[in-house]
PDB file of C-alpha atoms in Angstrom:
ATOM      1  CA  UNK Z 461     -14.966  -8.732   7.301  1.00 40.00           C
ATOM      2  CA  UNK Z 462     -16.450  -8.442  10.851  1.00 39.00           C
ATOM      3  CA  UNK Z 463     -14.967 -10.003  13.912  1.00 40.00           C
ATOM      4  CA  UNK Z 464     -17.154 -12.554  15.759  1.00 41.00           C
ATOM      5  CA  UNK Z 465     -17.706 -11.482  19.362  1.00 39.00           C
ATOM      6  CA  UNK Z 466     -19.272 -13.668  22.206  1.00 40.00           C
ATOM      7  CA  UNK Z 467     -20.393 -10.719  23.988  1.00 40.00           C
ATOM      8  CA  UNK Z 468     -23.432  -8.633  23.678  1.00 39.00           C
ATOM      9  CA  UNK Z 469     -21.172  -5.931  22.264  1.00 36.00           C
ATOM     10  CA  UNK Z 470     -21.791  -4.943  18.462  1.00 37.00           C
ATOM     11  CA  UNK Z 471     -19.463  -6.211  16.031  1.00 37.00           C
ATOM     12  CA  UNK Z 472     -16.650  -3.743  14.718  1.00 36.00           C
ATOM     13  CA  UNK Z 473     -15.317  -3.620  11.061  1.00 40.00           C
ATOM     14  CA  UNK Z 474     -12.095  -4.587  10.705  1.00 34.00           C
ATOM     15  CA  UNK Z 475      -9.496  -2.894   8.325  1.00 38.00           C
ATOM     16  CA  UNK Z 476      -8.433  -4.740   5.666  1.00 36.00           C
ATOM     17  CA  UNK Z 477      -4.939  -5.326   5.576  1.00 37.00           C
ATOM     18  CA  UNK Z 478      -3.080  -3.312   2.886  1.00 37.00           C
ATOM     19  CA  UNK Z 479      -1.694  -5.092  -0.513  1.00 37.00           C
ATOM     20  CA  UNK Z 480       1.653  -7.094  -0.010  1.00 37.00           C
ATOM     21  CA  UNK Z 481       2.181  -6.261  -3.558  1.00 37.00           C
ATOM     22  CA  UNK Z 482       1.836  -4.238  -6.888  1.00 35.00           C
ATOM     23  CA  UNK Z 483       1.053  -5.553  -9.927  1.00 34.00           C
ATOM     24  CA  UNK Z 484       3.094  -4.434 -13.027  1.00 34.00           C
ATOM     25  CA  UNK Z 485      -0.081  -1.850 -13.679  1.00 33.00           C
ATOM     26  CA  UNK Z 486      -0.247  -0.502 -10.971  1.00 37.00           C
ATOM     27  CA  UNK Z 487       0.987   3.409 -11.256  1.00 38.00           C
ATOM     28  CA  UNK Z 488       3.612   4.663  -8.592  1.00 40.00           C
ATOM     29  CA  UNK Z 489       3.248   7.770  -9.426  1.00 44.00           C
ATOM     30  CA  UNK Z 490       0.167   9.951 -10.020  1.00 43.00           C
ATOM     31  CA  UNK Z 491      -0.203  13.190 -12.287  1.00 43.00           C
ATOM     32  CA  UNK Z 492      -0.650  14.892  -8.934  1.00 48.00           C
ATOM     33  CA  UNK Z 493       3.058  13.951  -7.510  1.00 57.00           C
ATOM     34  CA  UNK Z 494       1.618  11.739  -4.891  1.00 57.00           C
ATOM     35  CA  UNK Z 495       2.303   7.832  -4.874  1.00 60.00           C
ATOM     36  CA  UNK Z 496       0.417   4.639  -3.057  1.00 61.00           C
ATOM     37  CA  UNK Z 497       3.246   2.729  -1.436  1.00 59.00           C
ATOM     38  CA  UNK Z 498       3.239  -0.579   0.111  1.00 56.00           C
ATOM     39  CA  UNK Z 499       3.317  -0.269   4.464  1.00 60.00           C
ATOM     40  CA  UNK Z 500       3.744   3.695   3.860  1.00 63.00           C
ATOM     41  CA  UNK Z 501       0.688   4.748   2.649  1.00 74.00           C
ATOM     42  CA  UNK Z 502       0.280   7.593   0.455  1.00 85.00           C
ATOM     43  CA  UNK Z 503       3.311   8.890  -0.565  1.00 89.00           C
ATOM     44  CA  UNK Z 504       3.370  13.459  -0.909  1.00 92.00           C
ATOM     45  CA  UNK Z 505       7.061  15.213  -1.703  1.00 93.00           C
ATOM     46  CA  UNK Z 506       6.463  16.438   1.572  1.00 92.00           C
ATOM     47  CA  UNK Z 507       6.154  12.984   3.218  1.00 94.00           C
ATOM     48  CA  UNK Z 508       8.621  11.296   1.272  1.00 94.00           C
ATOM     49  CA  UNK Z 509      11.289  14.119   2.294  1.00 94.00           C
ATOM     50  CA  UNK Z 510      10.055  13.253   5.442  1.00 94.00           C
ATOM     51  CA  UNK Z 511      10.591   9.555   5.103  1.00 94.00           C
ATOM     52  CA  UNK Z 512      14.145  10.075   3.768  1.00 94.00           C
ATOM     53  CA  UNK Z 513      15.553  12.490   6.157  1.00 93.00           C
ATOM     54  CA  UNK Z 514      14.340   9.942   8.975  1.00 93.00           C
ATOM     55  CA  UNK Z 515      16.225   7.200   7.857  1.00 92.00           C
ATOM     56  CA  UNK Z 516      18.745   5.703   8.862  1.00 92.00           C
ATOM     57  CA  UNK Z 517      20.796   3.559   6.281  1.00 91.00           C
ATOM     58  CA  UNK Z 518      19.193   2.758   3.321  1.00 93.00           C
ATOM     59  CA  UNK Z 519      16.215   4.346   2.053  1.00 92.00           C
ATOM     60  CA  UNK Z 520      13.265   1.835   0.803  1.00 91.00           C
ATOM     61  CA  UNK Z 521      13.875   1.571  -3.143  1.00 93.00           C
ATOM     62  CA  UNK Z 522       9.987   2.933  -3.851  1.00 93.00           C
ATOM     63  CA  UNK Z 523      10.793   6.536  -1.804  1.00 94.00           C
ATOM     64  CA  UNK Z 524      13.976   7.001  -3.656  1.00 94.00           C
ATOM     65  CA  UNK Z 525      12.224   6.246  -6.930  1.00 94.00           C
ATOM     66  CA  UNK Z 526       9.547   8.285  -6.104  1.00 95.00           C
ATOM     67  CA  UNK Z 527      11.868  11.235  -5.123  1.00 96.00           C
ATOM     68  CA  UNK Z 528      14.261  10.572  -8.309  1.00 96.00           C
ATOM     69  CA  UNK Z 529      11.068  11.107 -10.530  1.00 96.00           C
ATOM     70  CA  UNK Z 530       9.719  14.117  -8.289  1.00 96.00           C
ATOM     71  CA  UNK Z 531      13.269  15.695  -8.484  1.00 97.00           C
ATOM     72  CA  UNK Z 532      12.980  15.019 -12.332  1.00 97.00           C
ATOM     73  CA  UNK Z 533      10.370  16.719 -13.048  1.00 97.00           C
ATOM     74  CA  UNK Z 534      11.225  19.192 -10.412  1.00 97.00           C
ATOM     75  CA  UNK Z 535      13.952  20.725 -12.654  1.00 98.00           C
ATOM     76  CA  UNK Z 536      12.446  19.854 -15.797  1.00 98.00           C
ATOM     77  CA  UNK Z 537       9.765  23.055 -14.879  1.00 98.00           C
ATOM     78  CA  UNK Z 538      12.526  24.778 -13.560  1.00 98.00           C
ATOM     79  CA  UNK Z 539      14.222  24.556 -16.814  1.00 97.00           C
ATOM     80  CA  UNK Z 540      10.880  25.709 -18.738  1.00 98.00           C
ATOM     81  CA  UNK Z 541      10.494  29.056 -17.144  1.00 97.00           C
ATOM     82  CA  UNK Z 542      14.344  29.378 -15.797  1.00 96.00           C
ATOM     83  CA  UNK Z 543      13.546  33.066 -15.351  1.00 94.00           C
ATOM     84  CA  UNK Z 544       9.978  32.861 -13.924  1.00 97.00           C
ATOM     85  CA  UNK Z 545       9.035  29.477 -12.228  1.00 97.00           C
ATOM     86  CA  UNK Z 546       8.382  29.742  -8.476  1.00 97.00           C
ATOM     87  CA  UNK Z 547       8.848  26.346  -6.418  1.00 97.00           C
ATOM     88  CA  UNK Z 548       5.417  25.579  -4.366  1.00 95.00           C
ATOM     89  CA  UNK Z 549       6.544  25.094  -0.498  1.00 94.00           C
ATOM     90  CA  UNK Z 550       6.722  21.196  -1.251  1.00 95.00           C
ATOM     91  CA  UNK Z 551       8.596  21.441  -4.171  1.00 96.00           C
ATOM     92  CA  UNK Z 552      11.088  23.357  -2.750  1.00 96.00           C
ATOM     93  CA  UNK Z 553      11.244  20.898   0.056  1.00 95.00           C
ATOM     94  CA  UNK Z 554      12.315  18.558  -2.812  1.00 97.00           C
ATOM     95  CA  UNK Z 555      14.486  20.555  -4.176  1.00 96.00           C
ATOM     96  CA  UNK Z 556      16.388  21.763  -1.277  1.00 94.00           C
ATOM     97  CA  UNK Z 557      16.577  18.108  -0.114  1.00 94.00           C
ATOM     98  CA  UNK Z 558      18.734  17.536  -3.722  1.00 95.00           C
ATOM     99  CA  UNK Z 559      20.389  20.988  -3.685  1.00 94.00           C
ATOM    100  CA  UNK Z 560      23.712  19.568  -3.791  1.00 95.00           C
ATOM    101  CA  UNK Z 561      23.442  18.145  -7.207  1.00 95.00           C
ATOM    102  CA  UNK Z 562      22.661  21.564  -8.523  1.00 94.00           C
ATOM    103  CA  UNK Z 563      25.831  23.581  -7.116  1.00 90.00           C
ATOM    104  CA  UNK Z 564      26.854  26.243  -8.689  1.00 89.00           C
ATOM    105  CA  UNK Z 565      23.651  26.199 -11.731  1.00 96.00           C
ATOM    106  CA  UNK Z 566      22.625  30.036 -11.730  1.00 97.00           C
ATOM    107  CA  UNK Z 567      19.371  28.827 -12.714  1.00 97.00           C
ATOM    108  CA  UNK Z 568      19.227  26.307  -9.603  1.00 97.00           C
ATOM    109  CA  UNK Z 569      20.268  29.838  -7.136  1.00 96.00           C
ATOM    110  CA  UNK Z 570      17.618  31.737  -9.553  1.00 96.00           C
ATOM    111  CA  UNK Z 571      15.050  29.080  -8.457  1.00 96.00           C
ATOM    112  CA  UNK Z 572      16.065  29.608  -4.575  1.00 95.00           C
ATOM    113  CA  UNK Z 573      15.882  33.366  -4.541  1.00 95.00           C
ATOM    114  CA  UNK Z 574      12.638  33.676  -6.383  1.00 96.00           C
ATOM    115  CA  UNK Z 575      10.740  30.926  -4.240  1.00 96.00           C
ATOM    116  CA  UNK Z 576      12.415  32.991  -0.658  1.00 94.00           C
ATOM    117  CA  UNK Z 577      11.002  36.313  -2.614  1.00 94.00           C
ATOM    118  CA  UNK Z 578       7.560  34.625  -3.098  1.00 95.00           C
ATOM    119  CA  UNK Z 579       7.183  33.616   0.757  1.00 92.00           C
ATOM    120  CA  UNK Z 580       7.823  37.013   1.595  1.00 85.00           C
ATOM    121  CA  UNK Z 581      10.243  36.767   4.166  1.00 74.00           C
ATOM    122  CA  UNK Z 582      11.324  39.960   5.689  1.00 51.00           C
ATOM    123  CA  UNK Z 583      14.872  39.186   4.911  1.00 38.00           C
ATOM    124  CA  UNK Z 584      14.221  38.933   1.122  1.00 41.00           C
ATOM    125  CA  UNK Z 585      12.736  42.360   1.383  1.00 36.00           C
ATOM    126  CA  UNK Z 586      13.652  45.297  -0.031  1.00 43.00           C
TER     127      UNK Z 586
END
């Protein structure tokens, strides 16, 4: 759609407006942990834990999903290589975001030290 203009200036495209709505097909979540979402865009861990820690009150019901099912599967690799999986920088966003539900798990502190040993931080030096 183009806007009309009286003036001799030329026309300039005009963005459609996105979807009010999804239809029961379409997929929240990709393979690739990112999700379209309605007035938000593309949805990343990184920008959902974005979205939720600026929030005030309730978060919108399609972030939390999204960050229930990223959290999910989250652990679920955690729990495949307790001993060996290293957290990317965005899934340890995640994860940090939920730590409290993992108190106390040695494999949840296992996690934690072995994604601060993979940055390299001087601290986590020996």
């Amino acid at each position: 759609m183009y806007l009309a203009s009286s003036s001799s200036s030329p026309s300039v495209p005009y963005p459609s407006p996105p979807p009010t709505s999804y239809s029961d097909t379409d997929d929240i979540m990709s393979s690739k942990g990112t999700a379209n979402v309605d007035g938000v865009g593309t949805l990343t861990y990184q920008r959902a834990i974005d979205i939720a820690r600026n929030t005030e009150g309730e978060l919108d019901p399609t972030v939390s999903t999204y960050l229930e099912g990223a959290i999910t599967d989250i652990w679920n690799r955690v729990n495949e290589q307790p001993g060996t999986y290293i957290l990317s920088r965005d899934e340890f966003a995640v994860f940090n975001y939920y730590i409290k539900r993992f108190g106390g798990s040695p494999v949840a502190e296992q996690a934690v030290d072995r994604y601060w040993r993979a940055t390299g931080e001087p601290s986590a030096r020996r």
